[in-house]
Coordinates of C-alpha atoms in Angstrom, one line a residue:
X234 CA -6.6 -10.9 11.9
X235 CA -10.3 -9.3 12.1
X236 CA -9.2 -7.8 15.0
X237 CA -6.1 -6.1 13.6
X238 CA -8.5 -4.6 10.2
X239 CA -11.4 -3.3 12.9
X240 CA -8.7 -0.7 14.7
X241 CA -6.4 -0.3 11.4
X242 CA -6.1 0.0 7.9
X243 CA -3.1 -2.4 6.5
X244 CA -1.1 -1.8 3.6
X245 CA 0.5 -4.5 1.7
X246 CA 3.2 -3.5 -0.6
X247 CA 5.8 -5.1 -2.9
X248 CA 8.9 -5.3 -0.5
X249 CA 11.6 -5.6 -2.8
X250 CA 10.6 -2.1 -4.8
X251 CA 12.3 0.9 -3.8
X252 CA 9.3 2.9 -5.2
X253 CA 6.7 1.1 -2.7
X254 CA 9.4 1.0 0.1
X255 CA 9.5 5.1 -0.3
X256 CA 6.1 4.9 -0.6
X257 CA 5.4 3.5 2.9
X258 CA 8.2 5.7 4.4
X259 CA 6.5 8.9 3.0
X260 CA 3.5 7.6 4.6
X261 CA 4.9 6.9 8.1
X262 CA 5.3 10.4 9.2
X263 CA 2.4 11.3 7.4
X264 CA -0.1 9.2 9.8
X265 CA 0.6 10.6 13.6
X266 CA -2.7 8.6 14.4
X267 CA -1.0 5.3 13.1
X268 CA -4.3 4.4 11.1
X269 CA -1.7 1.7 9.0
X270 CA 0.4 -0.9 9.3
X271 CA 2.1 -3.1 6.7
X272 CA 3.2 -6.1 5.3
X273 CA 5.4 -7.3 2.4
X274 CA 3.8 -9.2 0.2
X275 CA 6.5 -11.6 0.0
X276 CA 5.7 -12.0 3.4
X277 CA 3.8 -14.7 5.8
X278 CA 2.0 -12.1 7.6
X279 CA 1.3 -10.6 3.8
X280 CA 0.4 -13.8 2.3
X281 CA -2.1 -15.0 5.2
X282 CA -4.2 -11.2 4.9
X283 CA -4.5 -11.6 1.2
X284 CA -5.7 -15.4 1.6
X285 CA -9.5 -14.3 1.6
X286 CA -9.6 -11.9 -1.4
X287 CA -7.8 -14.5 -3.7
X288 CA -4.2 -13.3 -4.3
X289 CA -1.1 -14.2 -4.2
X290 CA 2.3 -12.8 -3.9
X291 CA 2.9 -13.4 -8.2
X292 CA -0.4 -12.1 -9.4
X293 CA 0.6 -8.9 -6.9
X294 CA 1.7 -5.8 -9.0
X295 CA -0.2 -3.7 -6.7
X296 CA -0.5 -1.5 -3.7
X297 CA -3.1 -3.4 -1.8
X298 CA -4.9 -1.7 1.3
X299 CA -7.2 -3.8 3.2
X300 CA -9.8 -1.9 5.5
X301 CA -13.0 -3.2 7.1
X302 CA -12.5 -6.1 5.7
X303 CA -12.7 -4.1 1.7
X304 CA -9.8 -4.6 -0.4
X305 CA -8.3 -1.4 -2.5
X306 CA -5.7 -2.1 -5.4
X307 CA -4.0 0.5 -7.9
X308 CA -5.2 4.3 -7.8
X309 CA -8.1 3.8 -5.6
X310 CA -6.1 2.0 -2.8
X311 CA -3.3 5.0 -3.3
X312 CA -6.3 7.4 -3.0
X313 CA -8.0 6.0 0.1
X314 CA -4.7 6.3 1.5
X315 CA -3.8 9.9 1.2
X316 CA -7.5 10.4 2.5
X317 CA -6.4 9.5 5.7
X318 CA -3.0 11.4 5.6
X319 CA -2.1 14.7 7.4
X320 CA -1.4 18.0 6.1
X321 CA -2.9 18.4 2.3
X322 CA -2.2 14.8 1.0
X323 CA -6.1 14.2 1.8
X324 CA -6.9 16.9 -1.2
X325 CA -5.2 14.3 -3.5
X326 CA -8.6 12.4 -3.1
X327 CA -10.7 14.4 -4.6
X328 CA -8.7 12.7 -8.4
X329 CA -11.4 10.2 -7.6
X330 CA -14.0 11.9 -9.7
X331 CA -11.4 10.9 -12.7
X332 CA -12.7 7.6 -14.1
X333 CA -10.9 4.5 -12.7
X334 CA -11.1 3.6 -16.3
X335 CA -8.4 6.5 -16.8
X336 CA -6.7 6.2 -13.4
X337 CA -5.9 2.2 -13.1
X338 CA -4.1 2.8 -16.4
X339 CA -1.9 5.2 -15.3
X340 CA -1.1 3.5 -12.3
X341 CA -0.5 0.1 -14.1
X342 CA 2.4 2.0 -16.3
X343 CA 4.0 3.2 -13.1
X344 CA 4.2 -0.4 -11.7
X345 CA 5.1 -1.8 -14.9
X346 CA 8.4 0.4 -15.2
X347 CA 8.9 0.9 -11.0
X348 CA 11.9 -1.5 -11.1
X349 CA 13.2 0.1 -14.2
X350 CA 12.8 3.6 -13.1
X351 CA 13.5 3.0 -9.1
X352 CA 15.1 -0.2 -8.8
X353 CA 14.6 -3.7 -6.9
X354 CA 15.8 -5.2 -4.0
X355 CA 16.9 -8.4 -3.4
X356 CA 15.3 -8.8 0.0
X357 CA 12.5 -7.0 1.9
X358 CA 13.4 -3.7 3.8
X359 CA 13.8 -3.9 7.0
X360 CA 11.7 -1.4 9.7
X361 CA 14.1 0.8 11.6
X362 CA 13.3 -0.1 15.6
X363 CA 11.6 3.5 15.7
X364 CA 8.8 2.0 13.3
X365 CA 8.7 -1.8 13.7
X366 CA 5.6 -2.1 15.4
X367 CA 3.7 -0.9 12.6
X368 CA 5.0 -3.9 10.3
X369 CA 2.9 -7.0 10.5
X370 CA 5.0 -10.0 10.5

C-alpha cells in the first residue's frame, strides 16, 4: 500500500455515519485532481492501512487521513483536507493557527453526538459506479 500513499492521500472514515458518508461526498466533487481515496474503517482495506499506526476499527471515532506515510485525526486531518480542496474550502486552513488544544475538543463533541444528530447506518455506503474507483477495498 506504499505505493497507493506516494500518488494519493487516503481517507478513512466511519462507514456507517451519515455525517462522514456526506462528508466524503462533499469532498468528491470538490477534488477534480482525485488527490483521495477512501476506505471504511469497518473495512479490510481500512483495517490493513491503519495496521502501522496502531488502530483499530473500535478505538476509531475519527476521520483519519493518511498521507506520506503521516497519519491526521480530528480537526487537523479535516484541515489538511480542505487544504487540498477546490474553490475556497482551502481558506478553511488557515483555523490552524487555533490551538489543537481548542480544536480537537470541538471536533470530539461533533463525533460524540454524529449518530444522534445525523444518524447511523447499518452497513457501509456503497460507491455509485461513477466514483468506485476511488474507494479502496
Amino acid at each position: 500500500m506504499k505505493t497507493e500513499q506516494a500518488i494519493y492521500a487516503i481517507i478513512i472514515f466511519d462507514g456507517e455515519c451519515n455525517l462522514c458518508e456526506r462528508a466524503v461526498q462533499f469532498i468528491i466533487p470538490r477534488d477534480p485532481q482525485k488527490r483521495f481515496r477512501f476506505a471504511a474503517n469497518q473495512s479490510e482495506v481500512g483495517q490493513r492501512l491503519l495496521e502501522p499506526y496502531h488502530f483499530s476499527k473500535d478505538q476509531i471515532s475519527t476521520i483519519i487521513l493518511i498521507r506520506d506515510e503521516r497519519l491526521y485525526t480530528k480537526s487537523d486531518a479535516v484541515l489538511q483536507v480542505t487544504r487540498k480542496l477546490s474553490g475556497f474550502w482551502p481558506i478553511l486552513y488557515s483555523f490552524v493557527v487555533i490551538p489543537k488544544a481548542i480544536r480537537d475538543p470541538i471536533y470530539q463533541w461533533i463525533a460524540r453526538n454524529r449518530y444522534k444528530w445525523f444518524g447511523k447506518k447499518d452497513h457501509c455506503m456503497m460507491p455509485s459506479p461513477d466514483i468506485k474507483s476511488r474507494f479502496l477495498g
